[in-house]
Amino acid sequence: MRTVLIIFLFSLNINGQNLNINNDFDYSLIRNSILLGETKTNYSFNIRPLIANNFEALLKSPFKTVFKNSKNTIEIKSLGIDYFFEYNSNHPYKNNNGTMIPNKGYQHVFSPGIFFKIGPLSIQLKPEHHYSENKIFDGFWEGHYPVIWRDRYKLWNKADIPERFGEKRHNSTNLGQSSINLNWKNLSLGISNENIWWGPSIRNSIMMSNNSAGFKHISFRTNNPIKTFIGDFEWQIITGRLENSGYTPPNTDYEYAGTKLYIPKINQNGETDDWRYLQGYILSYSPKWIDGLSLGFIRWVQMYSALIEGKYWWLEGNPTYFPAFQNLFRKNDRYENYESQTDQAAGIFFRWLWKDSKAEFYAEFHHNDAKQNLRDLLLDSDHSRAVTIGLQKVFDINNNFFLFNWEWTQMEQNASRLIRNAGSWYEHSYVFDGFTNRGEVLGSAIGPGSNSHYLSLNKIEGDMKLGVGIEIIDHDNDFYHLAFSSARDFRRYWKDFNLHLNFNKRFQNFNLSSNLVFIRSLNYQWELDDSYGSFYSPGRDVNNIHISFKMTYFTDF
């Protein structure tokens, strides 16, 4: 019996190491190769990280084997060394960079890795060392009137999004992209600290992205699509632990009308620093009859650990360890007080790859609050919604390939807020840390109330990509309308106009992805001096330079 069990375990279809989401080179290369028709895959690209083994030919097997036994049941691989570097000259510019923080000055992440496979068990050890100068920079303007500071604190008291992460340099090591998984055929069950990306978007995933550091979680997922008679299915179910940052907003001693503006982030027992219980899932379906189409559903629910552990003894109702699988509509809520203590979001997405046209179109549409019932969803579908829409197209011009990319994201509330205010995305009235981990939003990098347009044109030549992009970001219009609409002040929108220069290339022993961004911020931090004689006088406009280099060196044993 023991021999049969060993043979069974070691004959399973074992998957390899995951591709680091923070490594732009690999994911850009794979997605572009699929658009060009050079790589055939039934992956939907809606659940990441991806498995490296499925793209070995394209990636040219960069991960070097240290040891492998004759039966291929035991294997050790080097995952190379990642070195990610960023620099901001004036103020933070942060976009999907994992462990890195909003920072002025220099910061880096250094991450070596090694992968073990022993039968059905795979162990990926990839810790990250993070260093940040964390220089002081001009934050929310101290010249704003006290009532404006009051309105700004309405966000800061409902989401753990500090402007600056303390006053000292950061120098720490964490688990990074490490994981332990038990694999069986196309399924995987494990524990992980890796970053996760849900949905088809490239720059702004609304529900789950690598904008913050990875968090500890249990994961049950498909490593490869599950084929059925109606099409392919992929999914991931996670249960995780989210932490707060430990940092506060600026000027916590400020008062308005005799009341302190800052409210400590406490649970209903009055305890600070309570971790949050997160459960979520994504289901992606690729119909058999429509080539290239995938569509799906995402939902997550979070709450303070005190609630899930039953410490809110005065609340009617029983906590459940599977909240993401209950009460999609509010009409199913049995206990109003209990349900109001949970923060949740849900929505749909699709991605359609047009192979003959070398193009793809994708979209996400999500709500950050549960609807009362189906009728409420149909009648007021814009309430509390956020959306991302994107398009990629490869043009063949004289045997030269040019990749056009457009992506638009709206996190700002729309006109529905006039009669039914939903609050900004990623904040919550009872889960005061909001949908964050260690002080950063887990979803769209532009943050609550913001909007983004991004256009780029890149030349693709083999594994080299060179191009330019234009990005326009409206910073937190939810706050802007709250603070300045009563004065009908239309002069103060804080808007960034960003010019990108991108370069990716594979060299002999390392991959490089780089991004140089010139940022022109108009009315930075909504700053405008009313003392000028002219009404439509310019506000404070500042320039910022952002430099990003991401290199992976592949050691050769």
Coordinates of N, CA and C in Angstrom, one line a residue, residues 159-162 165 174-175 193 212-217 240-247 265 272-278 302-305 431-442:
A159 N -9.9 54.8 5.9 CA -9.0 53.9 5.1 C -7.6 54.2 5.6
D160 N -6.8 53.2 5.7 CA -5.4 53.3 6.1 C -4.5 53.6 4.9
I161 N -4.5 54.9 4.6 CA -3.7 55.4 3.4 C -2.9 56.6 3.9
P162 N -1.9 56.3 4.7 CA -1.1 57.5 5.1 C -0.3 58.1 4.0
F165 N 5.1 57.2 5.2 CA 5.2 56.1 6.1 C 6.3 56.4 7.1
N174 N 11.1 40.8 4.2 CA 9.8 40.1 4.4 C 9.8 38.8 3.6
L175 N 8.6 38.1 3.6 CA 8.5 36.8 2.9 C 8.4 37.0 1.4
N193 N 2.5 34.2 0.4 CA 2.6 35.6 0.7 C 2.7 36.4 -0.6
S212 N 0.0 47.0 -3.4 CA 0.5 46.9 -2.0 C 1.4 45.7 -1.9
A213 N 2.0 45.6 -0.7 CA 2.8 44.4 -0.4 C 1.9 43.1 -0.4
G214 N 2.5 42.0 -0.7 CA 1.7 40.7 -0.6 C 1.3 40.5 0.8
F215 N 0.3 39.6 1.0 CA -0.2 39.3 2.3 C -0.4 37.8 2.5
K216 N -0.3 37.3 3.7 CA -0.4 35.9 4.0 C -1.8 35.4 3.6
H217 N -1.9 34.3 2.9 CA -3.2 33.8 2.5 C -3.2 32.3 2.2
G240 N -7.3 35.3 3.7 CA -6.1 35.9 4.1 C -6.2 36.8 5.3
R241 N -5.0 37.3 5.6 CA -4.9 38.2 6.8 C -4.3 39.5 6.3
L242 N -5.0 40.6 6.5 CA -4.6 41.9 6.1 C -4.1 42.7 7.4
E243 N -3.0 43.5 7.2 CA -2.5 44.2 8.4 C -2.6 45.7 8.1
N244 N -2.5 46.5 9.2 CA -2.5 47.9 9.0 C -1.0 48.4 8.9
S245 N -0.9 49.7 8.6 CA 0.5 50.2 8.4 C 1.2 50.6 9.6
G246 N 0.4 51.0 10.6 CA 1.0 51.6 11.9 C 1.3 53.0 11.8
Y247 N 1.0 53.7 10.7 CA 1.3 55.1 10.5 C 0.0 55.9 10.4
K265 N -7.9 54.1 14.4 CA -8.5 53.0 13.7 C -8.7 51.8 14.7
T272 N -7.0 48.8 19.0 CA -6.2 49.3 17.8 C -5.4 48.1 17.2
D273 N -5.0 48.3 16.0 CA -4.1 47.3 15.3 C -4.7 45.9 15.1
D274 N -6.0 45.9 15.0 CA -6.7 44.6 14.8 C -6.5 44.2 13.3
W275 N -6.1 43.0 13.1 CA -5.9 42.5 11.7 C -7.3 42.2 11.1
R276 N -7.3 42.1 9.8 CA -8.6 41.9 9.1 C -8.6 40.5 8.4
Y277 N -9.8 39.9 8.5 CA -10.0 38.6 7.8 C -10.6 38.9 6.5
L278 N -9.9 38.4 5.4 CA -10.3 38.6 4.1 C -10.6 37.3 3.4
Q302 N -14.3 41.5 3.7 CA -13.4 41.6 4.8 C -14.0 42.2 6.0
M303 N -13.4 41.8 7.2 CA -13.9 42.3 8.5 C -12.8 42.2 9.5
Y304 N -13.0 42.9 10.6 CA -12.0 42.8 11.7 C -12.0 41.4 12.3
S305 N -10.8 41.0 12.7 CA -10.7 39.6 13.3 C -11.6 39.5 14.5
V431 N -15.1 49.2 9.0 CA -13.8 48.6 8.9 C -12.9 49.8 8.5
F432 N -12.4 50.4 9.5 CA -11.8 51.8 9.4 C -10.4 51.7 8.6
D433 N -9.8 50.6 8.4 CA -8.6 50.5 7.6 C -8.9 50.4 6.1
G434 N -10.2 50.2 5.8 CA -10.5 50.1 4.4 C -9.9 48.9 3.7
F435 N -10.0 48.8 2.4 CA -9.5 47.7 1.6 C -8.0 47.9 1.3
T436 N -7.2 47.8 2.4 CA -5.8 48.1 2.2 C -5.0 47.0 2.9
N437 N -3.7 47.0 2.6 CA -2.8 46.1 3.3 C -1.5 46.9 3.6
R438 N -1.1 47.0 4.9 CA 0.1 47.8 5.2 C 0.1 49.2 4.6
G439 N -1.1 49.8 4.6 CA -1.1 51.2 4.3 C -1.3 51.5 2.8
E440 N -1.6 50.5 2.0 CA -1.7 50.8 0.6 C -3.0 50.0 0.0
V441 N -3.6 50.6 -0.9 CA -4.8 50.0 -1.5 C -4.5 48.7 -2.2
L442 N -5.3 47.7 -2.0 CA -5.1 46.4 -2.7 C -5.6 46.4 -4.1

